[in-house]
XYZ file of C-alpha atoms in Angstrom:
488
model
C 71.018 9.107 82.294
C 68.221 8.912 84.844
C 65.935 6.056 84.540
C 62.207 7.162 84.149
C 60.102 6.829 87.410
C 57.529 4.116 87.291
C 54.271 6.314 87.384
C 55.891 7.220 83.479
C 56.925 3.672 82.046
C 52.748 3.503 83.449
C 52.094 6.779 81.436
C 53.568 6.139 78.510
C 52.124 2.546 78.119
C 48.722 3.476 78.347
C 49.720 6.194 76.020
C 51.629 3.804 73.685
C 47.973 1.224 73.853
C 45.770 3.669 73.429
C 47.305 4.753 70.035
C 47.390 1.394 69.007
C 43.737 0.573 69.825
C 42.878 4.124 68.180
C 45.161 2.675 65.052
C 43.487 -1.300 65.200
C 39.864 1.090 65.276
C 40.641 3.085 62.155
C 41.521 -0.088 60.446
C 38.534 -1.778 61.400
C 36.276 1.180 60.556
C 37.953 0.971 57.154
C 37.949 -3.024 56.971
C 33.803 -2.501 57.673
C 33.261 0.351 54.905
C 35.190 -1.970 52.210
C 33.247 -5.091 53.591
C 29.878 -2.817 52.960
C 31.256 -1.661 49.614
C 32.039 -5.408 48.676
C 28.360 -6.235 50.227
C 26.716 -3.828 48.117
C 28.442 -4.882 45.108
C 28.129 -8.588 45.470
C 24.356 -7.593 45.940
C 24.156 -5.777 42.608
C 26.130 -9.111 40.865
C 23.556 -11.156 42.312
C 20.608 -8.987 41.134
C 22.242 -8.805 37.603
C 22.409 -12.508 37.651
C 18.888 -12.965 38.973
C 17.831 -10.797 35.849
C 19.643 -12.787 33.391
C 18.530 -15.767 34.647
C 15.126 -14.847 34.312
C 16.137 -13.799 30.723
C 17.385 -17.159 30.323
C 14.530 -18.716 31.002
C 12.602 -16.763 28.669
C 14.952 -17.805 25.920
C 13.176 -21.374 24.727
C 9.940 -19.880 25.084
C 11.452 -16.855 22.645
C 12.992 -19.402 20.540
C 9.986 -20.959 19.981
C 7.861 -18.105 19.219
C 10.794 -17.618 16.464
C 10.789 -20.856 15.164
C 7.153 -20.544 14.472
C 7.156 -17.026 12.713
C 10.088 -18.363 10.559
C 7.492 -21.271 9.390
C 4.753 -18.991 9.070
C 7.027 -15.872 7.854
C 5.525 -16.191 4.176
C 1.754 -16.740 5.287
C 1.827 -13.849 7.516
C 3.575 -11.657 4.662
C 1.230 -12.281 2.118
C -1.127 -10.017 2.848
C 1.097 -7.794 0.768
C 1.046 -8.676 -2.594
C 4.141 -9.633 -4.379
C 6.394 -7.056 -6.524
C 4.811 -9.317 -10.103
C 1.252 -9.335 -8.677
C 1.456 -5.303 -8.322
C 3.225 -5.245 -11.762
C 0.314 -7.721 -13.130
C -2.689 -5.817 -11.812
C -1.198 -2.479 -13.494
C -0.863 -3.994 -16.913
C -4.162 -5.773 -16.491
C -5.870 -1.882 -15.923
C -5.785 -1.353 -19.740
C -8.217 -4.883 -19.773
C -10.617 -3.075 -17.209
C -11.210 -0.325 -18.549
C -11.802 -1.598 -21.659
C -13.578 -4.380 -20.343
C -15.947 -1.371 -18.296
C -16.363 -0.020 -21.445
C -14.198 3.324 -20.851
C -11.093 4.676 -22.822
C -8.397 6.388 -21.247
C -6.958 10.206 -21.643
C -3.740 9.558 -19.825
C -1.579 6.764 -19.458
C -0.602 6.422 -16.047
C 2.932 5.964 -14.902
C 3.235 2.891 -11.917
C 7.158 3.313 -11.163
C 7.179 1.591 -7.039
C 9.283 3.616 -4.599
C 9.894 2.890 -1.266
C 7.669 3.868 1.401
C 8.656 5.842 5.003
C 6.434 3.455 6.380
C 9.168 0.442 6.852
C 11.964 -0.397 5.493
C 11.250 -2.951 2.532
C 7.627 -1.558 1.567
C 7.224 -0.061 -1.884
C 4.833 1.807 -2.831
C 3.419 2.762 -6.277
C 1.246 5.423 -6.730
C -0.743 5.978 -10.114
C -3.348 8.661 -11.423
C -5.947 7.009 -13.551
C -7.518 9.603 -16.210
C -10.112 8.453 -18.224
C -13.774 8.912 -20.216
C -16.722 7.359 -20.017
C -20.586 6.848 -19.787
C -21.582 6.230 -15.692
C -22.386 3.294 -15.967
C -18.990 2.548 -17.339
C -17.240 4.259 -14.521
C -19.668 2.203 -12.087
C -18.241 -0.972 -13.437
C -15.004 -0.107 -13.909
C -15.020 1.093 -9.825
C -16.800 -2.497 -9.173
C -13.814 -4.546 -10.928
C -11.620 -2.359 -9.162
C -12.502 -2.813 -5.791
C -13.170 -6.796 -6.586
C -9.770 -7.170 -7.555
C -7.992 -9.361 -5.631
C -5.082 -7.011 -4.511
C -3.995 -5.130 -1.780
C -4.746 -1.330 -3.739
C -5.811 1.865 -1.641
C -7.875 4.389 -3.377
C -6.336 7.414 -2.081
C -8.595 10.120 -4.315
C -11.726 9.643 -6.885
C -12.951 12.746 -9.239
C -15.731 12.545 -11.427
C -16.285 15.721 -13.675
C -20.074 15.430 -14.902
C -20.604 16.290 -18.421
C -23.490 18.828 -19.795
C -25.977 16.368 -21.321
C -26.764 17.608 -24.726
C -30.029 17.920 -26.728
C -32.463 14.733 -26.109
C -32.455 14.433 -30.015
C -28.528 13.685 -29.719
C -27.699 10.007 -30.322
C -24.108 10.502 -28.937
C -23.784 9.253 -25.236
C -22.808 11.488 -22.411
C -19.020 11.087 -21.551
C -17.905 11.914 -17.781
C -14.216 12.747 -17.041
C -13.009 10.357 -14.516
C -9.655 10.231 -12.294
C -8.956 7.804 -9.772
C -6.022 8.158 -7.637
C -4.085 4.695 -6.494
C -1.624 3.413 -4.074
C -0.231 -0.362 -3.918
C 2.415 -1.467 -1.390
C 4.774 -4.903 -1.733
C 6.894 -5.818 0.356
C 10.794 -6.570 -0.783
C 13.229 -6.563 2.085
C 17.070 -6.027 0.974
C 19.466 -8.412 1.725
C 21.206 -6.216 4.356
C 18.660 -6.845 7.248
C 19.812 -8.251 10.654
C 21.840 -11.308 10.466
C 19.763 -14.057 10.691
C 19.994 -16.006 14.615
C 20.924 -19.450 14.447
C 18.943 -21.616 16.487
C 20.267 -25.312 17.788
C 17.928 -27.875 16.707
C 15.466 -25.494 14.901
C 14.878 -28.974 12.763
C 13.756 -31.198 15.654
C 11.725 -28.482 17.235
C 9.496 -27.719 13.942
C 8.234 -31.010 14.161
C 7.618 -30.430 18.486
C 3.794 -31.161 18.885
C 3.408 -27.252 20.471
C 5.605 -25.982 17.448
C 3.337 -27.914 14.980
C -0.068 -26.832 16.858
C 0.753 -23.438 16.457
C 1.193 -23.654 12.883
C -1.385 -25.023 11.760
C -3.208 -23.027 13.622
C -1.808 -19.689 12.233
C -4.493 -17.865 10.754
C -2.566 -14.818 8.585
C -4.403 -11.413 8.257
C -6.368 -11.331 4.539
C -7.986 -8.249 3.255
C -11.772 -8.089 2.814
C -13.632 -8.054 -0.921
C -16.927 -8.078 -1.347
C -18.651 -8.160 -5.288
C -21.864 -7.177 -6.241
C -24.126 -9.366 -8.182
C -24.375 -9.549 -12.281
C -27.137 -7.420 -13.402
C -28.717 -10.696 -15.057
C -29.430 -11.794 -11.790
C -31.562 -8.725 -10.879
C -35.125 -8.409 -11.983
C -35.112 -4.444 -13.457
C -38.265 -3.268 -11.082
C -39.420 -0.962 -14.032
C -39.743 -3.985 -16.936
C -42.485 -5.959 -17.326
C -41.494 -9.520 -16.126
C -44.645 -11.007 -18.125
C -42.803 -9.808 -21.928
C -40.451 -12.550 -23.459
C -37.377 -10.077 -23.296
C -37.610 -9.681 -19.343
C -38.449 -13.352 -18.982
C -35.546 -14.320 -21.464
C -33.069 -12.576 -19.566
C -34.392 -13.966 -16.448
C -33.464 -17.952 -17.938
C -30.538 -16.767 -18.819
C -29.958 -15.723 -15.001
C -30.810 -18.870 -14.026
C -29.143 -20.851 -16.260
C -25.612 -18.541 -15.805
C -26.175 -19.186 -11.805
C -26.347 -22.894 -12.484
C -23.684 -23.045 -14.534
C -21.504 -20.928 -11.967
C -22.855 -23.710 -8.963
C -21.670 -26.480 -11.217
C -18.208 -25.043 -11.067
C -17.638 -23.980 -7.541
C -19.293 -27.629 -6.687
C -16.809 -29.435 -8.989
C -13.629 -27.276 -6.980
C -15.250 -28.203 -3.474
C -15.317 -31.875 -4.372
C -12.056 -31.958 -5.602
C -10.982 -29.893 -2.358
C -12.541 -32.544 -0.088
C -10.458 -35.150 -2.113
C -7.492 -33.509 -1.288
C -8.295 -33.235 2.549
C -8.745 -37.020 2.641
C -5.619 -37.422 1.160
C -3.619 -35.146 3.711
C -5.894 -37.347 6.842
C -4.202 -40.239 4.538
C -0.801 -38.707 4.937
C -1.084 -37.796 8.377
C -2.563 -40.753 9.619
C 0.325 -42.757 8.264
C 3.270 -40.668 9.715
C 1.754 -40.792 13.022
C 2.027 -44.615 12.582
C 5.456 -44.338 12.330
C 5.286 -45.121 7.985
C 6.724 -41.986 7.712
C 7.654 -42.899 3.597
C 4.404 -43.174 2.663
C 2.828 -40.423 4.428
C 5.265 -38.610 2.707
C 4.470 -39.927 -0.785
C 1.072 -39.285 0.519
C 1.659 -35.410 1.029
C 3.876 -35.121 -1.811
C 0.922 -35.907 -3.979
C -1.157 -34.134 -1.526
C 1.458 -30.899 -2.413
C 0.967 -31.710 -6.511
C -3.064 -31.767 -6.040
C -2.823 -28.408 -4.142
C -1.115 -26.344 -6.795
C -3.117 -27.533 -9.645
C -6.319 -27.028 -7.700
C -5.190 -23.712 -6.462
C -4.326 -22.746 -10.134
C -8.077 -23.386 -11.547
C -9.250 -21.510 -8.491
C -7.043 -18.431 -9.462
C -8.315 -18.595 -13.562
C -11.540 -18.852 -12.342
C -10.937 -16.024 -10.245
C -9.251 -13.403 -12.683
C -11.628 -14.663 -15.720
C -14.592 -13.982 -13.268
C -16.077 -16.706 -14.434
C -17.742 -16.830 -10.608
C -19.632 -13.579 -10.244
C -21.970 -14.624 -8.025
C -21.384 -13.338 -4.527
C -22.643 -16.417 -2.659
C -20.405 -18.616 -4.728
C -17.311 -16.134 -5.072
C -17.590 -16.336 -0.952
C -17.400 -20.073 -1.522
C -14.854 -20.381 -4.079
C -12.317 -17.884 -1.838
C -12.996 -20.015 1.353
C -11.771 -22.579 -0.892
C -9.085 -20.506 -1.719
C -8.271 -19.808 1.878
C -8.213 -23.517 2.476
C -5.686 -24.406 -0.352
C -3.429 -21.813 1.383
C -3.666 -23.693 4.724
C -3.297 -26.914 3.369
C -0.106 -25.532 1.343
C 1.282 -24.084 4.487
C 0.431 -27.339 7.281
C 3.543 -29.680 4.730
C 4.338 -31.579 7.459
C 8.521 -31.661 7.532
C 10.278 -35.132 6.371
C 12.086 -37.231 8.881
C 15.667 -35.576 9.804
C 17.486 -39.645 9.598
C 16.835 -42.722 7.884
C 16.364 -45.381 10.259
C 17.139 -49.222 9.516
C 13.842 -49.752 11.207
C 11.860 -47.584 8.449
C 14.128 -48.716 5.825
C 13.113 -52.815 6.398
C 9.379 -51.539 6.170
C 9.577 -50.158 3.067
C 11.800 -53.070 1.589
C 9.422 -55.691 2.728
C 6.289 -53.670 0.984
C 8.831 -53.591 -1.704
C 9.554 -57.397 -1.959
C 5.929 -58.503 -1.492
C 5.410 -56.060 -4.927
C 7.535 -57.926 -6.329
C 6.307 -61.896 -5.010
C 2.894 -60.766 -6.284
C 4.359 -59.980 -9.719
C 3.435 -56.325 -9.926
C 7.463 -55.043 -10.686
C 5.902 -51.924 -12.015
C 4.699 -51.198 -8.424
C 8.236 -52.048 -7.375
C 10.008 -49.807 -9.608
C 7.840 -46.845 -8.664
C 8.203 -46.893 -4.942
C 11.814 -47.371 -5.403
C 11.612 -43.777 -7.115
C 9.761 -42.278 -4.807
C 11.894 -43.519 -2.176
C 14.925 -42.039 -3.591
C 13.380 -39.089 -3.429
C 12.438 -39.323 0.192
C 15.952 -40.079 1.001
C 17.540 -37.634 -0.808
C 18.705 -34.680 1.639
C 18.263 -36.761 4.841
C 21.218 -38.604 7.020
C 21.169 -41.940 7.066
C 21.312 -44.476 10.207
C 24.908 -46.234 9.914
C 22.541 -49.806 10.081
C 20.797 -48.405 7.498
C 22.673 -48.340 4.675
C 22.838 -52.403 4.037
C 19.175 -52.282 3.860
C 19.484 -49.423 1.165
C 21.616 -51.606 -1.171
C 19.116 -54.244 -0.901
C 16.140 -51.845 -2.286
C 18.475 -50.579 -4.888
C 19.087 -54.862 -5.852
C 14.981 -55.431 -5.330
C 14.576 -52.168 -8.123
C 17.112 -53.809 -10.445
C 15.668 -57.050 -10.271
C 12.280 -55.471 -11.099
C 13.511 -53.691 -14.299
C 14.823 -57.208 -15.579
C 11.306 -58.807 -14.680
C 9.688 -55.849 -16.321
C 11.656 -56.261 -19.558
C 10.788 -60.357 -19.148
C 7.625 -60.087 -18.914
C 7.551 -57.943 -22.280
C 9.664 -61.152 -24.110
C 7.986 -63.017 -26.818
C 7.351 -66.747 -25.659
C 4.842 -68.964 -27.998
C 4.880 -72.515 -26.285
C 3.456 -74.829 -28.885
C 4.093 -78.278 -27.356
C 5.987 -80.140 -24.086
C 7.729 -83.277 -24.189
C 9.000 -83.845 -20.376
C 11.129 -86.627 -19.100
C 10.645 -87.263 -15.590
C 13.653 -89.808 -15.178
C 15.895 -87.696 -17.245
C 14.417 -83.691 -17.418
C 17.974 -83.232 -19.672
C 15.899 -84.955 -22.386
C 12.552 -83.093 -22.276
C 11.821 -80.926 -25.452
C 9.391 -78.276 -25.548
C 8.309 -76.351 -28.867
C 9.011 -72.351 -28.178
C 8.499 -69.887 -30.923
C 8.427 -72.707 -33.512
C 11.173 -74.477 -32.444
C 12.656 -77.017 -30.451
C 14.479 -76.247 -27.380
C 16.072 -78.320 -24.618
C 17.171 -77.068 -20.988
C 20.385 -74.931 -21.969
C 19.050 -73.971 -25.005
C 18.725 -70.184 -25.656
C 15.345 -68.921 -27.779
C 16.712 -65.967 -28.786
C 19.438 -64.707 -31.359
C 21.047 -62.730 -28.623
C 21.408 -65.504 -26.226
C 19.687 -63.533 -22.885
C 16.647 -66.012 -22.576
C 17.898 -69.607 -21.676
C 15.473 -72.558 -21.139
C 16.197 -73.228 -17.274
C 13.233 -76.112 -16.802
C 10.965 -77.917 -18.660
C 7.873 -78.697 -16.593
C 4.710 -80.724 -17.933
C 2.531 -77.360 -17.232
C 5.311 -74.899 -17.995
C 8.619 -73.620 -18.894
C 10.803 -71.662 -16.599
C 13.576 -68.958 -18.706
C 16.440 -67.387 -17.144
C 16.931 -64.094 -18.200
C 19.481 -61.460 -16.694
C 20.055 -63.624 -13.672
C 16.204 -64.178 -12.643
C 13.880 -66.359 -13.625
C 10.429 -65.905 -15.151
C 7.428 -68.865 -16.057
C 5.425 -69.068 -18.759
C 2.729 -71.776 -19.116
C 1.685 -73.057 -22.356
C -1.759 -70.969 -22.224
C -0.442 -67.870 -20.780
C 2.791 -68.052 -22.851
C 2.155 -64.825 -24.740
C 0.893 -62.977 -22.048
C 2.491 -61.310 -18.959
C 5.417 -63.281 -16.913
C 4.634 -65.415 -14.221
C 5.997 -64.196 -11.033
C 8.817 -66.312 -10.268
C 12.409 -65.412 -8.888
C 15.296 -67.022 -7.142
């Protein structure tokens, strides 16, 4: 076979490189659309990730906002009243009307269904029928819109009667209906799972976290109440005739006697604010057990205070509208106070646990094992619930010892001693006598039948007893009266 010429080895190498620079082209053209592709999608990751890291950051801030609802959740809420209260103020419309002097046609039904408005509203819609003079219906309209409830008065018919002959002595009756809606709010227990937030604890008691509680301020719906007719001069009497001026003492007196009250709730409201500056002043000195005993009691004062505030309320015993604005600002207060309980400490320290046992022991130095006894209850209390500090729990036993020593001085100090006479020997206190409930007893010597009291020491000014394992004093003067305070 012929060997090719050289002009077409030439030929077919440039032949032979251009198809393999076409081929190395094609590849690269592909290599540079994947490398875009890849570009383009590494550009989209990043933008994803710059979104969630923005979301990230948002997520304290969101957490925060959460934990502070969740602390306000039942503040904010009660602006709906509860399922009872709705219940309450529908069996309590029988006691307005008759109160308004009115007597009903129909019984109306109040059966609560729930509400397109939300999920967990209830509403309960009622149709009042009833009878009655106008001034009747005037006063019955006035309790009704002075009740303290969250009611809307959706429709109101009054259907005048023909007034009959002026000789009549029957009153004119007027057909009224009133047409009512109350809500409440009772959410099921298949809502959203509830989100579980790490260290919702230590954040509630976060300075910002606290701020904004205390300075929640829920929504409350407006009443207003018109004054008692006693209190209004009638423009068309005579205010010079004994009735008119009468009834104008009596207004007087029934304002005075209404100012009395509302004054005697405001003191006992600023009482209660000195006690919580009392409680708060001592947890932010770090005695966080008695600014809790402090708000406990501060807790106990609230209730009872908010409880004669509400009698006063529904009796309308305050009908004055100047007071009844004062005695629901002190209403409003009571709820903020109830709602600012400042959360107990999450451990027991051994630091905070040697405080309270040294207030504990000088109690009991000074003799006052009633004092003792108490704060050892109250501190069981305060430690119930909360982890305690691995150091800590020596210093525990030692309060629980300090409260068991203070029962036995407590039941000492209710012993009966009579010490009648000493005979001391200071070379040989063995032989000293001294004369104790009539009779003569000698160190060793027990005074009772039981054998619990033992004469320890015989001293020329007193006699020390050993009782349960301590040791009490009794001087001949003192001897029936409380124990000396004296302990080994």
């Amino acid at each position: 076979m012929a060997q090719p010429s050289e002009k077409t080895r030439l030929l077919l190498t440039i032949a032979v490189a251009a198809l393999v620079v076409g081929a190395v082209a094609w590849l690269a053209t592909q290599d540079l659309a994947e490398i875009r592709a890849m570009e383009a999608e590494i550009e989209s990751l990043d933008q994803r990730i710059r979104e969630a890291d923005t979301e990230i950051r948002k997520v304290p801030q969101r957490e925060e906002r959460l934990v502070v609802f969740r602390a306000v959740e039942t503040k904010e809420l009660e602006v709906l009243p509860s399922k009872q209260k709705i219940a309450e103020f529908y069996s309590g419309l029988s006691t307005f009307f008759q109160e308004a002097g009115l007597r009903f046609r129909e019984l109306p039904e109040s059966k609560p269904v729930e509400s397109d408005l939300a999920k967990g509203i209830f509403v309960t819609r009622s149709l009042l029928k009833g009878q009655g003079e106008a001034g009747s219906i005037l006063r019955f309209l006035n309790m009704l819109e002075n009740d303290p409830r969250l009611v809307s008065v959706r429709g109101l018919k009054i259907d005048a009667a023909q007034e009959g002959p002026e000789d009549a002595p029957a009153a004119v009756l007027h057909d009224l209906e009133v047409t009512l809606d109350s809500y409440y709010y009772a959410p099921s227990g298949d809502g959203p799972r509830r989100v579980t937030i790490q260290g919702e604890e230590q954040r509630l008691q976060s300075p910002p976290v606290r701020k904004a509680i205390a300075e929640f301020v829920p929504e409350r719906p407006a009443t207003y109440t018109l004054p008692r007719g006693a209190s209004r001069r009638d423009p068309l009497q005579d205010p010079r005739t004994p009735q008119a001026m009468a009834t104008q003492r009596a207004g007087v007196e029934e304002r005075a006697r209404q100012g009395e009250a509302v004054a005697a709730i405001e003191a006992d409201l600023g009482a209660l604010l000195q006690v919580e500056e009392r409680g708060r002043a001592l947890m932010a000195a770090g005695d966080l057990f008695k600014g809790d005993r402090e708000l406990v009691q501060l807790a106990a004062g609230v209730a009872e205070l908010s409880s004669r505030v509400q009698r006063l309320m529904q009796a309308r015993t305050v009908t004055e509208a100047a007071l009844l604005a004062r005695l629901t600002e002190v209403g409003q207060r009571l709820e903020d106070l109830a709602g600012r309980r400042v959360a107990g400490q999450v451990e027991i320290t051994r630091s905070l646990a040697e405080k309270t046992l040294r207030d504990m022991q000088r109690m009991f130095d000074r003799g006052d094992h009633a004092a003792v006894t108490s704060t050892a209850q109250g501190w069981d209390e305060f430690v119930k619930g909360k982890a305690v500090a691995a150091d800590a729990g020596e210093v525990l036993e030692q309060v629980l010892r300090l409260r068991a020593r203070a029962v036995v001085m407590a039941e000492a100090a209710e012993i009966a001693v009579s010490i009648t006479g000493m005979i001391v020997s200071d070379d040989q206190p063995a032989r000293s006598v001294a004369t104790i409930n009539g009779r003569h007893r000698k160190v060793g010597e027990a005074i009772d039948e039981a054998g619990l009291v033992v004469v320890q020491a015989i001293r020329r000014d007193a006699v020390d007893f050993a009782y349960k394992g301590e040791v009490f004093t009794r001087t001949r003067a003192r001897a029936a009266g409380t124990t000396a305070p004296a302990g080994r």
